[in-house]
Amino acid sequence: MNKGLLQVTIISLLVFFGMNKSNAQDEQLYPYRDVNLSPAERAGDLLNRMSLEDKIYQMMGVLDGTPDRFDSAFVNNPAEMERVFGKGVHSVQPFFEGLRATVESRNNIQQYLREKTKWGIPAIFVDEGQHGLMKPEATVFPMAIGLACSWNPALFEQVYAATAREMRSRGAQWALSPVIDVCRDPRWGRVDETYGEDPYLNGVYAIAAVKGFQGTSSGSIAPNHVAATLKHFCGHGQPEGGLNQAPANYSERTLREFQFLPFQMVIEQAKPLAVMPSYNEIDGVPSHANSWLLTEVLRKEWGFEGLVISDWNAIDQLDTKHFVANNKKEAAMLAFNAGVQFELPNRDYYKNLEALVSEGKVSPEAIDKAVYDLLKLKFELGLFDQPYTDVETAIAVSKDPATKELALRAARESIVLLKNENNVLPLQKGKYPKIAVVGPCANELFMGGYSGEPYEKVTLLQGIQNKVGNTSEVLFAQGCRITENHTISQFNWRNEAIVLTPRETNLQLIEEAVQVAQQADLIILAVGETEFICREAWSKTHLGDNMSLDLIGEQQELAEAMVATGKPVVVYLTNGRPLSINYIHENVPAIVEGWYMGQETGTAAADVLFGDVNPSGKLTISIPKSVGQLPMFYNHKPSARFINYVSQDVLPLYPLGHGLSYTTFDYSSLELSKQKIGKDETVEVSVLVTNTGKMKGDEIVQLYLRDKFSSVTRPVKELKDFKRISLEAGESKTVQFTLDASKLAFWNINMNFVVEPGEFEVMVGRSSADVLSVSLLVE
């Protein structure tokens, strides 16, 4: 008998009799069990032994929670384990349970897959991590839109490395993060998950995030790190009407200049493991069926060599929402042939791949390529040899004091001071005998979408109480509520309708707040949003997009009532999207943008309010005066804001890059190393920045560029570089940037990415609306 056939026969008998409980025999029989071979060799050997059905099961995930909950009862039920895992699995999608239960469940599943299945192929476990691990007993960092205001890529890398470490310690190897959508419509409920409106800044942050998650920029996954997934490719952040998953029917030039750029940057410079297409359509073609997007651009043009995974149930939408397929089988064919290699979160549409192969409608070679890449990854991650994790180690990692300190530092660097008239801030401890902390965001901590639940968290009220100690009496009033059914941030993904607080209830709470505020010498008013009204809208009962950017409910009336007391008022905002706070801007002297600052919100906010930390955050998204100004982004075309509206001007309430400090910075001596360069040459840009105040502070120096005359219209300015610097009082520093062809080029009239000769305006300053400028001639 042929030796290979004999090996297969022996294994088949062992499986049949349920005797394959030891890997020792397998290791002797098959090269893929040999730890001395490379991951590529082991993957190739295993792939060649697998049937088409075996391979297809490696292309589909299962979701912990729907329809099955992989709890202790489940994993100890052999029949249930056989039903779900008996034929293997690509990955297990996350359920939001505690640390100990997570580790034990994952270890049991890996043991079953390793010891009881045909080939012993382990699963990859997946978690979410846009601002920390989305699990209980995990560190919660500032939400992405807030963290982005730090303008600190090094901090980003540290935050995502810490997140990866917590994930890996609990048995996960793959993060469905980062979200790098360029958000150009703040009505969208997923604004808080993004890094803002600028494509270049998103790209810089995405590179840092991938390096943090994966631990390298080579595409390999370092120990204690996880694979990163770029999402959502593409156009997801500017949906029609601001409604989640709505069309993004923009021109190819617009896509390439604004939506594609961050994806291209990170693929070329950090090599993420995976890309996830978006739910929306582009030019009538859903992204999950768009071969131009996923094959021509992503694979052939950019050279992406990683894995392409579906968004959750997005393949389903090809026949249930977009109606470009008649049935599940046709939808599976469209998605796979477009370039979507793996179906998440559950096995459904890709069960049809076997029939599609037999009908000649799907390439078996393409299936082999997808499965080979996945198997190679599983070998590289060490899952075939040691897939288990230790509960006590995971607990130690999740309670690491250094990670808690990192969360505090991230919040301190990300808070933005929007307004500080007459230097109301910083507050002096002891100056105000009684401080009233008022508002729906004062004594509840909202942490944003896709949030974990930390061991400890500090509300704004607690932070202020801790800060002032016995130097002031701190009073509290609810003021009003936003929603009636809000629980902890982690559960905002649950399919629950939003229940707004009745007006009558809030009017009574406002009256009570006025009585409390009248006793105080200072009012700190905390208003904004909860994750229930700014979140991913994924069903008709799980809404999150908004037609208005005004404060929800009676919050403005609360603000008016606080101002009417005549007491000094400071506003602290907690929110996921930019809010049109015109009344507050006009009537309150000091305003702090806090977004969702994570578990250390109260401590960081109090540090800033009382001057122990000098605020340094700057906005990465424009704040409009009204929803009627939309679209509102700084890098608009020259004709976009050429004239005002009848009832309002076209300027933002606060522009991108805006953020104040307790000190002052002077910009001077903007110079170029050359006044004239060739198209392939570089030029050095330098500016002198001086701290002219009395306090040490950090400043974010921003460089913008404008091509003044070109073959197609160009934005009035585009961010091309930035640097975060720290200056002592009275200190000056020369900040330098380099401009090269990559920053001067654009997509010309013929859709070629080139540098056109002509005059460029080089701008450097403290925000997109406050710059010095100098001309550069390119020949």
Coordinates of C-alpha atoms in Angstrom, one line a residue, residues 173-590:
Q173 CA -4.9 36.9 18.4
W174 CA -6.8 39.2 16.1
A175 CA -8.2 42.7 16.6
L176 CA -11.0 44.1 14.5
S177 CA -9.4 47.5 14.8
P178 CA -8.3 50.1 14.0
V179 CA -11.2 52.1 12.4
I180 CA -9.5 54.5 10.0
D181 CA -12.5 55.9 8.2
V182 CA -12.1 59.6 7.3
C183 CA -15.2 61.2 8.9
R184 CA -16.7 64.0 6.8
D185 CA -20.2 64.0 8.2
P186 CA -20.6 64.4 12.0
R187 CA -24.3 63.3 11.9
W188 CA -22.9 59.8 11.5
G189 CA -23.2 57.8 14.8
R190 CA -19.7 56.3 14.4
V191 CA -17.8 59.6 14.5
D192 CA -16.4 58.7 17.9
E193 CA -14.7 55.6 16.5
T194 CA -12.8 57.6 14.0
Y195 CA -9.7 59.8 14.2
G196 CA -11.4 62.8 12.5
E197 CA -11.7 64.4 9.1
D198 CA -8.2 64.6 7.7
P199 CA -6.9 61.8 5.5
Y200 CA -3.2 62.4 6.2
L201 CA -3.6 62.5 10.0
N202 CA -5.7 59.4 9.8
G203 CA -2.9 57.7 7.9
V204 CA -0.3 58.7 10.5
Y205 CA -2.5 57.4 13.3
A206 CA -3.3 54.2 11.5
I207 CA 0.4 53.4 11.0
A208 CA 1.0 54.0 14.7
A209 CA -2.1 51.9 15.7
V210 CA -1.0 48.9 13.5
K211 CA 2.5 49.1 14.8
G212 CA 1.0 49.0 18.3
F213 CA -1.3 46.1 17.7
Q214 CA 1.2 44.0 15.7
G215 CA 4.4 45.0 17.4
T216 CA 6.2 45.4 14.0
S217 CA 5.9 47.2 10.7
S218 CA 6.9 44.1 8.7
G219 CA 3.6 42.3 8.7
S220 CA 4.6 39.8 11.3
I221 CA 2.9 39.6 14.7
A222 CA 5.3 40.0 17.6
P223 CA 4.9 38.1 20.9
N224 CA 2.1 39.6 23.1
H225 CA 0.7 41.4 20.1
V226 CA -2.2 40.7 17.8
A227 CA -3.1 41.0 14.1
A228 CA -4.7 44.3 13.1
T229 CA -7.6 44.9 10.8
L230 CA -8.1 48.1 8.8
K231 CA -11.7 49.1 8.5
H232 CA -13.9 50.0 6.7
F233 CA -12.7 50.1 3.1
C234 CA -14.0 52.5 1.9
G235 CA -16.1 55.7 2.0
H236 CA -17.8 54.6 5.2
G237 CA -17.1 57.9 7.0
Q238 CA -19.1 60.1 4.7
P239 CA -22.4 58.3 4.1
E240 CA -25.3 59.9 2.4
G241 CA -27.4 61.9 4.9
G242 CA -25.0 60.9 7.7
L243 CA -26.8 57.6 7.9
N244 CA -24.8 54.5 8.7
Q245 CA -24.2 52.2 5.8
A246 CA -25.7 54.6 3.3
P247 CA -24.1 55.1 -0.2
A248 CA -20.8 56.9 -0.6
N249 CA -21.1 57.7 -4.3
Y250 CA -18.1 59.9 -4.8
S251 CA -15.8 60.3 -7.7
E252 CA -12.7 58.3 -8.0
R253 CA -10.6 61.4 -7.5
T254 CA -12.4 62.3 -4.3
L255 CA -12.0 58.7 -3.1
R256 CA -8.3 58.6 -3.8
E257 CA -7.6 62.0 -2.3
F258 CA -9.6 61.7 0.9
Q259 CA -10.9 58.2 1.6
F260 CA -8.2 56.0 0.2
L261 CA -5.2 57.8 1.5
P262 CA -5.0 56.5 5.1
F263 CA -5.5 52.9 3.9
Q264 CA -2.8 53.3 1.3
M265 CA -0.4 54.9 3.8
V266 CA -0.7 52.1 6.4
I267 CA -0.6 49.3 3.9
E268 CA 2.6 50.6 2.4
Q269 CA 4.3 51.5 5.7
A270 CA 3.0 49.2 8.4
K271 CA 1.6 46.1 6.6
P272 CA -1.6 45.3 8.5
L273 CA -2.6 41.7 8.6
A274 CA -6.2 42.3 7.4
V275 CA -8.6 44.7 5.7
M276 CA -12.3 44.8 6.2
P277 CA -14.5 46.2 3.4
S278 CA -17.3 48.7 4.2
Y279 CA -21.0 48.1 4.2
N280 CA -21.7 51.0 1.8
E281 CA -21.8 51.1 -2.0
I282 CA -19.5 53.2 -4.2
D283 CA -20.9 54.2 -7.6
G284 CA -23.6 51.6 -7.2
V285 CA -21.4 48.7 -6.3
P286 CA -21.4 47.5 -2.6
S287 CA -17.8 47.3 -1.3
H288 CA -18.2 43.6 -0.5
A289 CA -18.9 43.0 -4.2
N290 CA -16.4 45.5 -5.6
S291 CA -13.6 43.8 -7.4
W292 CA -12.1 47.2 -8.5
L293 CA -11.8 48.2 -4.9
L294 CA -10.6 44.9 -3.4
T295 CA -8.6 43.4 -6.2
E296 CA -7.5 46.1 -8.6
V297 CA -6.7 48.9 -6.1
L298 CA -6.0 47.0 -2.8
R299 CA -4.1 43.9 -4.2
K300 CA -2.7 44.9 -7.6
E301 CA -2.1 48.6 -7.2
W302 CA -1.1 48.8 -3.5
G303 CA 0.4 45.3 -3.3
F304 CA -1.6 44.2 -0.2
E305 CA -0.7 40.6 0.8
G306 CA -2.8 40.2 3.9
L307 CA -6.3 38.8 4.4
V308 CA -9.7 40.3 3.4
I309 CA -12.5 39.6 5.9
S310 CA -16.1 40.5 5.7
D311 CA -17.7 42.9 8.0
W312 CA -20.4 41.2 10.2
N313 CA -23.3 40.1 8.0
A314 CA -22.2 42.3 5.2
I315 CA -22.2 39.5 2.6
D316 CA -25.9 39.0 3.6
Q317 CA -26.7 42.6 2.6
L318 CA -25.8 41.8 -1.0
D319 CA -29.1 40.0 -1.4
T320 CA -31.1 41.5 1.6
K321 CA -30.3 45.2 1.4
H322 CA -28.4 46.1 -1.7
F323 CA -30.3 43.6 -4.0
V324 CA -27.4 42.9 -6.3
A325 CA -27.8 39.1 -5.7
N326 CA -30.9 37.0 -6.0
N327 CA -30.0 34.6 -3.2
K328 CA -27.3 33.5 -0.7
K329 CA -25.4 31.4 -3.3
E330 CA -25.1 34.3 -5.7
A331 CA -24.1 36.7 -2.9
A332 CA -21.4 34.3 -1.8
M333 CA -20.1 34.1 -5.4
L334 CA -20.1 37.9 -5.8
A335 CA -18.3 38.5 -2.5
F336 CA -15.6 35.8 -2.9
N337 CA -14.9 36.7 -6.5
A338 CA -14.6 40.3 -5.6
G339 CA -11.9 39.5 -3.1
V340 CA -13.7 38.8 0.3
Q341 CA -11.9 35.7 1.5
F342 CA -13.5 35.0 4.8
E343 CA -17.1 35.3 6.1
L344 CA -17.8 36.8 9.6
P345 CA -19.3 36.4 12.1
N346 CA -21.1 33.1 11.4
R347 CA -21.2 30.3 8.8
D348 CA -23.9 31.1 6.4
Y349 CA -23.3 32.3 2.8
Y350 CA -19.9 30.7 2.3
K351 CA -21.4 27.3 2.8
N352 CA -22.3 27.6 -0.8
L353 CA -18.7 27.8 -2.0
E354 CA -18.3 24.1 -2.4
A355 CA -21.2 24.0 -4.9
L356 CA -19.9 27.1 -6.6
V357 CA -16.5 25.4 -7.1
S358 CA -18.2 22.4 -8.7
E359 CA -20.2 24.7 -11.0
G360 CA -17.0 26.4 -12.1
K361 CA -18.2 29.8 -10.7
V362 CA -15.5 30.1 -8.0
S363 CA -11.8 29.3 -8.4
P364 CA -10.5 26.5 -6.2
E365 CA -7.0 28.1 -6.5
A366 CA -8.4 31.2 -4.9
I367 CA -9.8 29.1 -2.1
D368 CA -6.5 27.4 -1.6
K369 CA -4.7 30.8 -1.5
A370 CA -7.0 32.1 1.2
V371 CA -6.8 29.0 3.3
Y372 CA -3.0 28.7 2.9
D373 CA -2.6 32.3 4.1
L374 CA -4.8 31.6 7.1
L375 CA -3.1 28.4 8.0
K376 CA 0.3 30.0 7.7
L377 CA -0.9 32.8 10.1
K378 CA -2.1 30.2 12.6
F379 CA 1.3 28.5 12.5
E380 CA 3.2 31.8 12.8
L381 CA 1.1 32.6 15.9
G382 CA 2.1 29.3 17.5
L383 CA -1.4 28.1 17.8
F384 CA -0.8 24.6 16.6
D385 CA 1.9 24.1 19.3
Q386 CA 0.7 26.2 22.3
P387 CA -2.7 27.8 21.9
Y388 CA -3.5 28.1 25.6
T389 CA -3.4 31.1 28.0
D390 CA -3.2 31.4 31.8
V391 CA -5.9 33.1 33.9
E392 CA -3.5 34.5 36.5
T393 CA -1.2 35.9 33.8
A394 CA -4.2 37.6 32.2
I395 CA -5.3 39.1 35.5
A396 CA -1.8 40.5 36.1
V397 CA -1.7 42.0 32.7
S398 CA -5.2 43.6 33.0
K399 CA -4.2 45.1 36.4
D400 CA -0.8 46.4 35.4
P401 CA -0.4 49.8 37.0
A402 CA 1.6 51.1 34.0
T403 CA -1.5 50.6 31.8
K404 CA -3.7 52.6 34.2
E405 CA -1.1 55.4 34.2
L406 CA -1.0 55.3 30.3
A407 CA -4.8 55.7 30.3
L408 CA -4.5 58.8 32.5
R409 CA -1.7 60.2 30.4
A410 CA -3.7 59.7 27.2
A411 CA -6.7 61.5 28.7
R412 CA -4.6 64.4 29.9
E413 CA -3.0 64.9 26.5
S414 CA -6.3 64.6 24.6
I415 CA -8.6 67.1 26.4
V416 CA -9.1 70.2 24.3
L417 CA -9.6 73.7 25.7
L418 CA -12.0 75.4 23.3
K419 CA -12.5 78.7 25.0
N420 CA -11.0 80.5 28.0
E421 CA -12.2 84.1 28.1
N422 CA -10.4 86.3 30.7
N423 CA -8.4 83.3 31.8
V424 CA -11.2 81.8 33.9
L425 CA -9.2 78.6 33.8
P426 CA -7.2 77.2 35.4
L427 CA -9.2 77.2 38.6
Q428 CA -7.4 78.0 41.8
K429 CA -8.0 75.6 44.6
G430 CA -9.6 77.3 47.6
K431 CA -10.8 80.3 45.6
Y432 CA -14.4 79.1 45.4
P433 CA -15.7 78.0 48.8
K434 CA -18.6 76.1 47.1
I435 CA -18.5 74.5 43.7
A436 CA -21.6 73.1 42.1
V437 CA -21.0 70.3 39.6
V438 CA -24.2 70.0 37.5
G439 CA -25.4 68.1 34.6
P440 CA -26.1 64.6 33.1
C441 CA -22.5 63.9 32.4
A442 CA -21.2 64.9 35.8
N443 CA -21.8 61.7 37.9
E444 CA -22.1 59.1 35.1
L445 CA -19.1 58.1 33.0
F446 CA -19.9 57.6 29.4
M447 CA -17.0 56.0 27.6
G448 CA -18.0 55.7 24.0
G449 CA -18.9 52.9 21.6
Y450 CA -17.1 49.5 21.5
S451 CA -16.0 50.1 25.1
G452 CA -14.8 47.7 27.7
E453 CA -15.7 48.0 31.4
P454 CA -12.7 48.8 33.7
Y455 CA -12.0 47.6 37.2
E456 CA -12.2 51.2 38.3
K457 CA -13.4 54.5 36.8
V458 CA -13.6 58.1 37.9
T459 CA -16.5 60.4 37.0
L460 CA -16.0 64.1 36.6
L461 CA -17.7 64.7 39.9
Q462 CA -15.4 62.2 41.7
G463 CA -12.4 63.7 40.0
I464 CA -13.3 67.2 41.2
Q465 CA -14.0 66.0 44.7
N466 CA -10.7 64.2 44.8
K467 CA -8.9 67.3 43.5
V468 CA -10.3 69.9 45.9
G469 CA -10.3 67.8 49.0
N470 CA -11.4 70.0 51.9
T471 CA -10.5 73.3 50.2
S472 CA -14.0 73.6 48.7
E473 CA -17.4 72.1 49.3
V474 CA -18.6 70.3 46.2
L475 CA -22.3 70.3 45.6
F476 CA -24.0 68.1 43.0
A477 CA -27.2 68.4 41.0
Q478 CA -28.4 66.1 38.1
G479 CA -29.7 69.0 36.2
C480 CA -31.4 66.8 33.6
R481 CA -31.1 63.3 32.1
I482 CA -30.5 62.4 28.5
T483 CA -31.9 58.9 28.2
E484 CA -33.8 56.7 30.6
N485 CA -32.5 53.2 29.7
H486 CA -28.7 53.8 29.7
T487 CA -26.6 51.2 31.4
I488 CA -22.8 50.8 31.3
S489 CA -21.0 51.9 28.1
Q490 CA -20.1 48.3 27.2
F491 CA -23.7 47.4 26.6
N492 CA -24.6 50.2 24.1
W493 CA -24.4 47.6 21.3
R494 CA -27.4 45.8 22.6
N495 CA -30.5 46.0 20.4
E496 CA -32.4 48.5 22.5
A497 CA -34.5 51.4 21.4
I498 CA -33.5 54.9 22.7
V499 CA -35.8 56.2 25.5
L500 CA -35.3 59.9 25.9
T501 CA -36.1 61.4 29.3
P502 CA -39.5 63.1 29.4
R503 CA -39.4 66.9 29.3
E504 CA -41.4 67.2 32.5
T505 CA -38.9 65.2 34.4
N506 CA -36.0 67.3 33.1
L507 CA -37.7 70.6 33.8
Q508 CA -38.1 69.5 37.4
L509 CA -34.5 68.5 37.6
I510 CA -33.5 71.9 36.2
E511 CA -35.4 73.7 38.9
E512 CA -33.6 71.6 41.5
A513 CA -30.2 72.3 39.9
V514 CA -30.9 76.1 40.0
Q515 CA -31.5 75.8 43.8
V516 CA -28.2 74.0 44.2
A517 CA -26.3 76.4 41.9
Q518 CA -27.5 79.4 43.7
Q519 CA -25.7 78.2 46.8
A520 CA -22.4 77.9 44.9
D521 CA -19.6 80.3 44.0
L522 CA -18.7 78.5 40.8
I523 CA -20.7 76.1 38.5
I524 CA -19.1 73.4 36.5
L525 CA -21.7 72.3 34.0
A526 CA -21.2 68.8 32.4
V527 CA -23.4 68.3 29.3
G528 CA -23.1 66.3 26.0
E529 CA -24.1 62.9 24.8
T530 CA -24.3 59.3 25.9
E531 CA -23.3 56.3 23.8
F532 CA -27.0 55.6 23.3
I533 CA -27.5 58.6 21.0
C534 CA -24.1 58.5 19.3
R535 CA -23.3 54.9 18.2
E536 CA -23.3 52.5 15.3
A537 CA -26.8 52.3 13.9
W538 CA -27.2 48.7 12.7
S539 CA -31.0 48.1 12.8
K540 CA -34.2 50.0 12.8
T541 CA -34.3 49.5 16.6
H542 CA -30.6 50.3 17.2
L543 CA -30.3 53.9 16.0
G544 CA -27.3 56.1 16.4
D545 CA -27.1 58.7 13.6
N546 CA -28.6 62.2 14.2
M547 CA -30.2 64.8 12.0
S548 CA -29.1 67.5 14.5
L549 CA -25.9 68.6 16.1
D550 CA -27.6 70.5 18.9
L551 CA -27.6 69.3 22.5
I552 CA -30.2 66.6 23.0
G553 CA -33.2 67.2 25.2
E554 CA -33.3 70.0 27.7
Q555 CA -29.6 70.4 28.1
Q556 CA -29.4 73.9 26.5
E557 CA -32.2 75.0 28.9
L558 CA -30.1 73.7 31.7
A559 CA -27.2 75.8 30.4
E560 CA -29.4 78.9 30.1
A561 CA -30.6 78.4 33.7
M562 CA -27.0 78.1 35.0
V563 CA -25.9 81.2 33.2
A564 CA -29.0 83.1 34.5
T565 CA -27.8 82.5 38.1
G566 CA -25.1 85.1 37.5
K567 CA -22.5 82.7 38.9
P568 CA -19.3 82.0 36.9
V569 CA -19.8 78.9 34.7
V570 CA -17.3 76.5 33.2
V571 CA -18.7 73.9 30.7
Y572 CA -17.2 70.4 30.3
L573 CA -18.4 68.5 27.2
T574 CA -18.7 64.7 27.1
N575 CA -19.7 63.6 23.5
G576 CA -19.0 61.4 20.6
R577 CA -19.7 63.8 17.7
P578 CA -19.1 67.6 17.3
L579 CA -21.8 69.6 18.9
S580 CA -23.2 73.0 17.7
I581 CA -23.0 74.7 21.1
N582 CA -23.6 78.2 19.9
Y583 CA -25.4 79.4 23.0
I584 CA -22.7 78.1 25.3
H585 CA -20.0 79.5 23.1
E586 CA -21.6 83.0 23.2
N587 CA -22.5 83.0 26.9
V588 CA -20.0 80.8 28.8
P589 CA -16.4 82.1 29.3
A590 CA -14.6 78.7 29.6

